[in-house]
Short mmCIF file of C-alpha atoms and ligand atoms in Angstrom, two decimals:
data_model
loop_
_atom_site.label_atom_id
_atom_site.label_comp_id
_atom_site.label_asym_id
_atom_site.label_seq_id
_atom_site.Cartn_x
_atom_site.Cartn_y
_atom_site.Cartn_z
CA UNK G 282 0.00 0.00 0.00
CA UNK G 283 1.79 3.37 -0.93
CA UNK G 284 1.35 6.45 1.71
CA UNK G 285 -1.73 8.08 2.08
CA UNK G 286 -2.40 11.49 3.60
CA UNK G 287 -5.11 11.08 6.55
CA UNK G 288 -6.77 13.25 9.02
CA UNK G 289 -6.22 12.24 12.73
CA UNK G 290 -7.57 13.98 15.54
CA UNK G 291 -5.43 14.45 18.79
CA UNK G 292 -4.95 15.98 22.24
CA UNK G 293 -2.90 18.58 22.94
CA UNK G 294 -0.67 19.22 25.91
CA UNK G 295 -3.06 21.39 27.78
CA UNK G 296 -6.00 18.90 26.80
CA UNK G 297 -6.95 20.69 23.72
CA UNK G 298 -8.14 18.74 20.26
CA UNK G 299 -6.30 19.13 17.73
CA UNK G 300 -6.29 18.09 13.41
CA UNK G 301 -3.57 15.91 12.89
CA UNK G 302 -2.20 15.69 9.28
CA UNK G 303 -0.64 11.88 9.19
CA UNK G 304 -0.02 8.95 7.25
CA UNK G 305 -2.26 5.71 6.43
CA UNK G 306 0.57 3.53 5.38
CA UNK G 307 0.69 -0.57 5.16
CA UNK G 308 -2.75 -0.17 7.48
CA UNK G 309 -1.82 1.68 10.75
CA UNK G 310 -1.26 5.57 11.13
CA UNK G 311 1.88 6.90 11.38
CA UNK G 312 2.60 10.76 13.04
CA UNK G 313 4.03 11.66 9.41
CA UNK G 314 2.41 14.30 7.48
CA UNK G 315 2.70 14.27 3.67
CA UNK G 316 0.20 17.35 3.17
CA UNK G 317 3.01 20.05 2.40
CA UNK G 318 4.91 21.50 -0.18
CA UNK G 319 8.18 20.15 0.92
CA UNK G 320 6.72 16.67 -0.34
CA UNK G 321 7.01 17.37 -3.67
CA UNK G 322 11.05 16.87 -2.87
CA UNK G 323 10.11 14.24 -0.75
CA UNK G 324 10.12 16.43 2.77
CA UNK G 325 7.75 15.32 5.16
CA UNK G 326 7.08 16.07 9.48
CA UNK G 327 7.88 13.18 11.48
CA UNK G 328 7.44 13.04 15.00
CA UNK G 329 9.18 10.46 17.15
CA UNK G 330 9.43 9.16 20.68
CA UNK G 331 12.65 8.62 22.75
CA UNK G 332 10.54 6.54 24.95
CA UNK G 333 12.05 8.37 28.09
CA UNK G 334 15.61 7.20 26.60
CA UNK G 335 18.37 9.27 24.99
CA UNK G 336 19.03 7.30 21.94
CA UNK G 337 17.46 9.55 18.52
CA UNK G 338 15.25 10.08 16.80
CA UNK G 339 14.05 6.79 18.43
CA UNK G 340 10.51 5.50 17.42
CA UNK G 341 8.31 6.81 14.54
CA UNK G 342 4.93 7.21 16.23
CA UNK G 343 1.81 5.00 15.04
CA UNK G 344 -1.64 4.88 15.91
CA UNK G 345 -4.45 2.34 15.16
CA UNK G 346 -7.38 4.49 15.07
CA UNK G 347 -6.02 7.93 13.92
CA UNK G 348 -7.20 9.40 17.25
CA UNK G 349 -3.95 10.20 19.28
CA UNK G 350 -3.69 10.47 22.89
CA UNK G 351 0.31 11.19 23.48
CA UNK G 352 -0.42 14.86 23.98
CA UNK G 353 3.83 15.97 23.61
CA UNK G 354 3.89 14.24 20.38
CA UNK G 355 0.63 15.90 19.22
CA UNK G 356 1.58 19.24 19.82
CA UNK G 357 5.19 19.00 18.38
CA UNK G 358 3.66 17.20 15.31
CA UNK G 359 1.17 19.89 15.24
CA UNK G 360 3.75 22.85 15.60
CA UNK G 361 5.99 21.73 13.59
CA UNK G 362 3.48 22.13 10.60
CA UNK G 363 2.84 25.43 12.38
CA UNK G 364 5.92 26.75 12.12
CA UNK G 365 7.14 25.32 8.53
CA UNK G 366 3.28 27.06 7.52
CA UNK G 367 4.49 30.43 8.85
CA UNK G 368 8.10 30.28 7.07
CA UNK G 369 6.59 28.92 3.45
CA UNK G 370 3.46 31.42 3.72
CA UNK G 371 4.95 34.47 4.97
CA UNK G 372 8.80 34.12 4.94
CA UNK G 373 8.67 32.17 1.11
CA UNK G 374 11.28 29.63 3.15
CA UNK G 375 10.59 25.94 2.43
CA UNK G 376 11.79 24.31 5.61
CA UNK G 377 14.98 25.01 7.27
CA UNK G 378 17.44 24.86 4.80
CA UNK G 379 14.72 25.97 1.94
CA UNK G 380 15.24 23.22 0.28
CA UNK G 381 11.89 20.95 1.62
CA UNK G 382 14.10 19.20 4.27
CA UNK G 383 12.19 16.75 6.46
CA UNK G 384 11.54 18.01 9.74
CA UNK G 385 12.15 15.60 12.45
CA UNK G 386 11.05 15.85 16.30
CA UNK G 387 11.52 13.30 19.21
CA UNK G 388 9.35 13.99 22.41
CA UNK G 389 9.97 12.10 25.93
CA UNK G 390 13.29 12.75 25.42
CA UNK G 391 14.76 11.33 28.81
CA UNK G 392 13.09 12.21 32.23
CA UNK G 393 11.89 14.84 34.06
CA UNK G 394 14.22 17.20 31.29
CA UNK G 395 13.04 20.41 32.05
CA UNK G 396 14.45 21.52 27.85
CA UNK G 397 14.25 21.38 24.94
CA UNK G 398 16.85 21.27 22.00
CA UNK G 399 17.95 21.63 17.97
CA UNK G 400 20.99 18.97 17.80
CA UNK G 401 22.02 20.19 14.60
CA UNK G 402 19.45 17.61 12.69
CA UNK G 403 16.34 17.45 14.25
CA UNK G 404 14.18 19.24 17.34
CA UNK G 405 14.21 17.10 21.08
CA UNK G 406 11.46 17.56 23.27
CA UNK G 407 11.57 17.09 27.12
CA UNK G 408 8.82 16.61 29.28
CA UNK G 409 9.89 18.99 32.17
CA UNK G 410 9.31 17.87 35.73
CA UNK G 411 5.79 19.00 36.44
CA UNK G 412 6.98 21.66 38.28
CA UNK G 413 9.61 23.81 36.34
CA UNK G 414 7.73 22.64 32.85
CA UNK G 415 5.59 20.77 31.46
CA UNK G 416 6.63 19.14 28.25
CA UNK G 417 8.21 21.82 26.27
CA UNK G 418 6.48 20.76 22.55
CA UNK G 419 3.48 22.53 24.03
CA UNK G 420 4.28 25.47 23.22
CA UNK G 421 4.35 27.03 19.94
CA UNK G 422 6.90 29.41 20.10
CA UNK G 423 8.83 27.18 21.69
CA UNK G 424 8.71 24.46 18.88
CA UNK G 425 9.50 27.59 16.20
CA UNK G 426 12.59 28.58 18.51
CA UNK G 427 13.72 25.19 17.96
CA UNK G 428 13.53 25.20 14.21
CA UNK G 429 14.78 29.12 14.15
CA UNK G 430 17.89 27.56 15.20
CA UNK G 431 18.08 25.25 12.04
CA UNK G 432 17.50 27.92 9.73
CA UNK G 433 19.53 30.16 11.43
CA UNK G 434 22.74 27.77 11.59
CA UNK G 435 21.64 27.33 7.26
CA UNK G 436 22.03 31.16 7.21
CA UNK G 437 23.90 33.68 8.67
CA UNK G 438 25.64 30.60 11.40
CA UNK G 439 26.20 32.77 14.20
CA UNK G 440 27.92 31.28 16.06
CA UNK G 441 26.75 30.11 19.66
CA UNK G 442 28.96 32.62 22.05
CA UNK G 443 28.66 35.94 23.15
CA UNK G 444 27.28 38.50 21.04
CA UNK G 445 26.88 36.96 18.06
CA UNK G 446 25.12 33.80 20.24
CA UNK G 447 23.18 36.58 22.05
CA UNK G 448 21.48 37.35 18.35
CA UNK G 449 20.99 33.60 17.54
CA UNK G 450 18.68 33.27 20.84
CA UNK G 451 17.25 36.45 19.27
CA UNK G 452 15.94 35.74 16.50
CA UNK G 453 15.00 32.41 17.57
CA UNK G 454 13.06 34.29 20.36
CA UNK G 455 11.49 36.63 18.05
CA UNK G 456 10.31 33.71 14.89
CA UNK G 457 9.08 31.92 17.93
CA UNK G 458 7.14 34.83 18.97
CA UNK G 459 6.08 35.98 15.57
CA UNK G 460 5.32 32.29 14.59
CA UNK G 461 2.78 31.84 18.06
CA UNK G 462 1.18 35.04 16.97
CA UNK G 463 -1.13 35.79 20.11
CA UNK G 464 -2.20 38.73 21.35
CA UNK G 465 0.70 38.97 23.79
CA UNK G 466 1.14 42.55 24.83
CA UNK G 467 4.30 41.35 27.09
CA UNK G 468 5.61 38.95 24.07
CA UNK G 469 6.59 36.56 26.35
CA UNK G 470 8.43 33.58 25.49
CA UNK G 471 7.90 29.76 26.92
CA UNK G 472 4.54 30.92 28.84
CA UNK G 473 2.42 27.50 28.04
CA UNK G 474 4.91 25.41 29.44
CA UNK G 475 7.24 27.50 32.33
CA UNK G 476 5.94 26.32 35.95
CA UNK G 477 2.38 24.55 34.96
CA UNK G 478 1.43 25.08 38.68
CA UNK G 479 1.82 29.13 38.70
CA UNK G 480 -0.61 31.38 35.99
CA UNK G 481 1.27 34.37 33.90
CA UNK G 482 5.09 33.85 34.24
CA UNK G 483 7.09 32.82 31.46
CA UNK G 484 10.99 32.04 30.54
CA UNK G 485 11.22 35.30 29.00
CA UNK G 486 10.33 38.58 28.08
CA UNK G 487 11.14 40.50 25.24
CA UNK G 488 8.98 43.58 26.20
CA UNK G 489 10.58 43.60 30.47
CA UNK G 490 14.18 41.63 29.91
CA UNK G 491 14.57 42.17 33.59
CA UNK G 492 11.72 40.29 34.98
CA UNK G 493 13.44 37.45 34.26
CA UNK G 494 16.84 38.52 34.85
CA UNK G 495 17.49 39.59 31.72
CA UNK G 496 19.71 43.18 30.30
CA UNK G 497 17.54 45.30 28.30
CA UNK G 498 19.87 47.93 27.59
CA UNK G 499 24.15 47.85 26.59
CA UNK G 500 24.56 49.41 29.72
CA UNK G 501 23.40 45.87 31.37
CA UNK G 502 25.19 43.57 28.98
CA UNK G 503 27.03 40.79 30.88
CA UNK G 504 30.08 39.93 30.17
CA UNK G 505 29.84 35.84 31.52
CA UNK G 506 32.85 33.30 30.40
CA UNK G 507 32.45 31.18 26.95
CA UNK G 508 32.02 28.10 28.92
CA UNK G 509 28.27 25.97 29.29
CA UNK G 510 28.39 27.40 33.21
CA UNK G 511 28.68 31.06 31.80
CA UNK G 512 25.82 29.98 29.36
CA UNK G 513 28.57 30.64 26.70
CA UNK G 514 28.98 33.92 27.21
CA UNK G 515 25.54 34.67 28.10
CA UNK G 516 23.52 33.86 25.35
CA UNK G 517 20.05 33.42 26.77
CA UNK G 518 20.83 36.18 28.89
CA UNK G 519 22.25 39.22 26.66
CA UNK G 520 19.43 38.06 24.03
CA UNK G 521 17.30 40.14 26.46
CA UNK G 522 18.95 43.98 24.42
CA UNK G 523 18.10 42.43 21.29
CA UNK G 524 14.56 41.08 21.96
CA UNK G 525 14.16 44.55 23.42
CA UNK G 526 14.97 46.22 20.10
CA UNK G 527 12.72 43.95 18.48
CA UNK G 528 9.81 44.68 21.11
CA UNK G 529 10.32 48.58 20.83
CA UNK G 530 10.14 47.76 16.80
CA UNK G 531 7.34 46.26 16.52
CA UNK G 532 5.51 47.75 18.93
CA UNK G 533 6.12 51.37 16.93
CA UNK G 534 2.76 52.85 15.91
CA UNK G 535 2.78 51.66 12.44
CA UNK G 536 4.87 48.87 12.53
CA UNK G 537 3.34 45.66 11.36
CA UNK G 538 4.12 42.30 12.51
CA UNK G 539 3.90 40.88 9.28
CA UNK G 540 6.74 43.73 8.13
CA UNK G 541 8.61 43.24 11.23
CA UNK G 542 9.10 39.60 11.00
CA UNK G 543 10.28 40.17 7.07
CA UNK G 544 12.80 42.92 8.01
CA UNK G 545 14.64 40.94 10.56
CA UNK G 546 14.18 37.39 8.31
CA UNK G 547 15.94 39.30 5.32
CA UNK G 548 18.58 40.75 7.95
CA UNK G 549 19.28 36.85 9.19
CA UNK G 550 19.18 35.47 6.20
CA UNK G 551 20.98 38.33 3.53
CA UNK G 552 23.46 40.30 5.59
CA UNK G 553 24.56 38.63 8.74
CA UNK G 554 27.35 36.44 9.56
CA UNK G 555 29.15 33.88 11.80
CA UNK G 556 30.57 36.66 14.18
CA UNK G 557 28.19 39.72 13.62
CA UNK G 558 27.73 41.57 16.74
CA UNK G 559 24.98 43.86 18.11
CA UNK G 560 26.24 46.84 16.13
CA UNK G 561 25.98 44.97 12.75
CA UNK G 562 22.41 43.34 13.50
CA UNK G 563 21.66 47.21 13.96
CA UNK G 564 22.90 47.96 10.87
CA UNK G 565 21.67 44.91 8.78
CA UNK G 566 17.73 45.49 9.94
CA UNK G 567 17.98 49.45 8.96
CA UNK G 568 19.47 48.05 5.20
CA UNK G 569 16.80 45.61 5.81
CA UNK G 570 14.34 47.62 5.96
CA UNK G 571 15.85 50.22 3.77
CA UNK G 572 15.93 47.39 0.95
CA UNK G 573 12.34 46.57 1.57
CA UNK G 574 10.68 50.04 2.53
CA UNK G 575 13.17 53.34 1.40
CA UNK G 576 15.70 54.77 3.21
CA UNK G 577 13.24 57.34 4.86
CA UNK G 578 10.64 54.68 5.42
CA UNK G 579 8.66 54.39 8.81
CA UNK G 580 10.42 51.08 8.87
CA UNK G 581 14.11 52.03 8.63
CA UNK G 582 13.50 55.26 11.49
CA UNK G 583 11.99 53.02 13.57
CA UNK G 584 14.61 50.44 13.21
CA UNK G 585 17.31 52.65 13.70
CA UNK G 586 15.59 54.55 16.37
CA UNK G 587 14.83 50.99 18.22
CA UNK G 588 18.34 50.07 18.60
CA UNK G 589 19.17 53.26 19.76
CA UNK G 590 16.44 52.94 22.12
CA UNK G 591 19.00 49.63 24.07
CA UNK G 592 22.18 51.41 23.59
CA UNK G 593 23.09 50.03 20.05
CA UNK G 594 24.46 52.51 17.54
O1 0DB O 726 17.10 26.27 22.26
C1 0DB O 726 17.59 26.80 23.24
O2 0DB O 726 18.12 27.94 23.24
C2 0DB O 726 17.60 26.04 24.56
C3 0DB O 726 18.53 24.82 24.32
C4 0DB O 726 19.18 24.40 25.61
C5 0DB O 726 20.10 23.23 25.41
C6 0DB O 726 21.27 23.39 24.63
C7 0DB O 726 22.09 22.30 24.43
C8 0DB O 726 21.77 21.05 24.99
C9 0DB O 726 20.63 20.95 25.74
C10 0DB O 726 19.78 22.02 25.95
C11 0DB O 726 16.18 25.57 24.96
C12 0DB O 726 15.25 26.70 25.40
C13 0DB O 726 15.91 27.67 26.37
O3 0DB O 726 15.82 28.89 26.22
N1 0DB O 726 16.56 27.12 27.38
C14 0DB O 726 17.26 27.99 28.34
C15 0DB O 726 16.42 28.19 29.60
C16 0DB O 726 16.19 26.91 30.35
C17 0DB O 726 15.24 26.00 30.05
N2 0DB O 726 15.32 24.95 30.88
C18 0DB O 726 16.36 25.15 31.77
C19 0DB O 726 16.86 24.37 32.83
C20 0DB O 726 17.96 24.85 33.54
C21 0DB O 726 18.52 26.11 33.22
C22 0DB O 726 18.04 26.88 32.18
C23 0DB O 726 16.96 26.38 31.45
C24 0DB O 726 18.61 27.38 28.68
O4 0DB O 726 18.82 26.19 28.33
O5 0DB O 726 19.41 28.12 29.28
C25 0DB O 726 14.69 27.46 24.21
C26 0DB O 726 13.21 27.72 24.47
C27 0DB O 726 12.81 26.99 25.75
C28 0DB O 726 14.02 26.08 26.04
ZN1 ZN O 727 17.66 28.89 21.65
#
């Protein structure tokens, strides 16, 4: 029997139904979908288990019925198509490397693993503890900062210290934010799944950097060692000045997110580089927006104006 796109139906992390595209292949269902453009190359969504194990990708999921009850796999299934949605529709990006690659997750990766992870191939889903998270595939803009970091590292590579690591957790921060799309006046990141127990906190902000011990201005930048204890230089910490830039952008009376989210995509993906620092992200959004607006544009002022705004040029 060849594959066969099919419609499952599944429940979410937070007990919501879902629409599962997946696969009706040799008789049983398999968490595949076929339904995108990326299959015309052959790309397809997969989404695995680790079976509270470390080995990957570790088991392709299958269903009898179509109707799927492991609620970390749903949502990082359904996310996944989320996310590669966003980057075809609005971003004209076919999967990370824009050339229809398959995107692969694993869920119940280990136990109790309060992360999440891009491993340079695929996305890995913990399940948290209960108590710090909850499995981390229930979030949307979690699952798009994941695959951020895949089409980051196809793009400008910046590498994962310091600065230029600051601005990878950046724009992986801001896609996953853009991608989730809710009406999130704080554009926090990681709120679905940070400390199920307590309502309205979050991993980060990108409007109040400090409330979770973030910078939000140069004058605040960190300087932490390159090692994993100094979180290599501070990279989920110093993020917090260019998520700010990005919040004052976007939040600029006549700023759209749709034209936000294409100004910094061309920046990643056209003009930066391995070792770009703060200054040249500044830079490469103005040209950004210069290139896609005019050099007088709303856009380019209130790029320029928004790095400004944390201490950056
Ligand atoms: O993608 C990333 O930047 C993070 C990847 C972390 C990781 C890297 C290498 C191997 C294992 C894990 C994962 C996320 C993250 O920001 N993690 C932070 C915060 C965090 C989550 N769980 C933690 C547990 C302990 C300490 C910090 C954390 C970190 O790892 O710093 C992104 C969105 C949500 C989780
Ligand atoms: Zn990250």
């Amino acid at each position: 029997v060849n594959h066969a796109a099919a419609t499952g139906t599944g429940t979410g992390v937070l007990g919501d139904t879902k629409t599962l595209n997946t696969d009706s292949y040799s008789g049983g269902y398999y968490l595949r979908d076929i339904t995108k453009p990326m299959y015309s190359t052959g790309g397809k969504i997969e989404t695995y288990t680790a079976n509270y194990g470390t080995a990957l990708p570790g088991t392709l999921l299958t269903d009898a019925d179509n109707v799927w009850t492991d609620r970390a796999a749903v949502d990082a299934h359904y996310y996944a198509g989320k996310t590669y949605d966003f980057y075809y529709n609005k971003l004209g990006r076919n999967s990370f490397d824009n050339r229809g690659a398959t995107l692969k997750s694993t869920v119940h990766y280990s136990r109790n693993y309060n992360n999440a992870f891009w491993n340079g191939t695929q996305m890995v889903y913990g399940d948290g503890d209960g108590s710090q998270f909850t499995s981390l595939s229930g979030a949307l803009d979690v699952v798009a900062h994941e695959i951020t970091h895949a089409v980051t590292e196809r793009t400008a590579g910046l590498v994962y210290e310091n600065q230029p690591g600051a601005l990878n957790e950046s724009f992986s921060d801001v896609l996953g934010n853009l991608v989730e799309n809710k009406n999130d006046p704080k554009w926090l990141l990681g709120e679905d799944v940070t400390t199920p127990g307590i309502a309205g906190d979050a991993l980060r902000s990108m409007s109040n950097p400090n409330e979770y011990g973030q910078p939000g201005h140069m004058n605040e930048y960190q300087n932490l060692p390159n090692t994993r204890e100094g979180d290599w230089g501070g990279v989920h910490i110093n993020s917090g000045i260019p998520n700010k830039a990005f919040y004052n952008f976007v939040t600029t009376p006549g700023i759209t997110k749709d034209n936000a989210g294409k100004i910094w995509y061309r920046a990643l993906t056209q003009y930066l580089t391995s070792y770009s620092q703060f200054i040249d992200a500044r830079n490469a959004t103005i040209q950004a927006a210069t290139d896609l607006f005019g050099a007088n544009s709303l856009e380019a002022t209130a790029v320029a104006n928004a790095w400004a705004s944390v201490g950056v040029g």
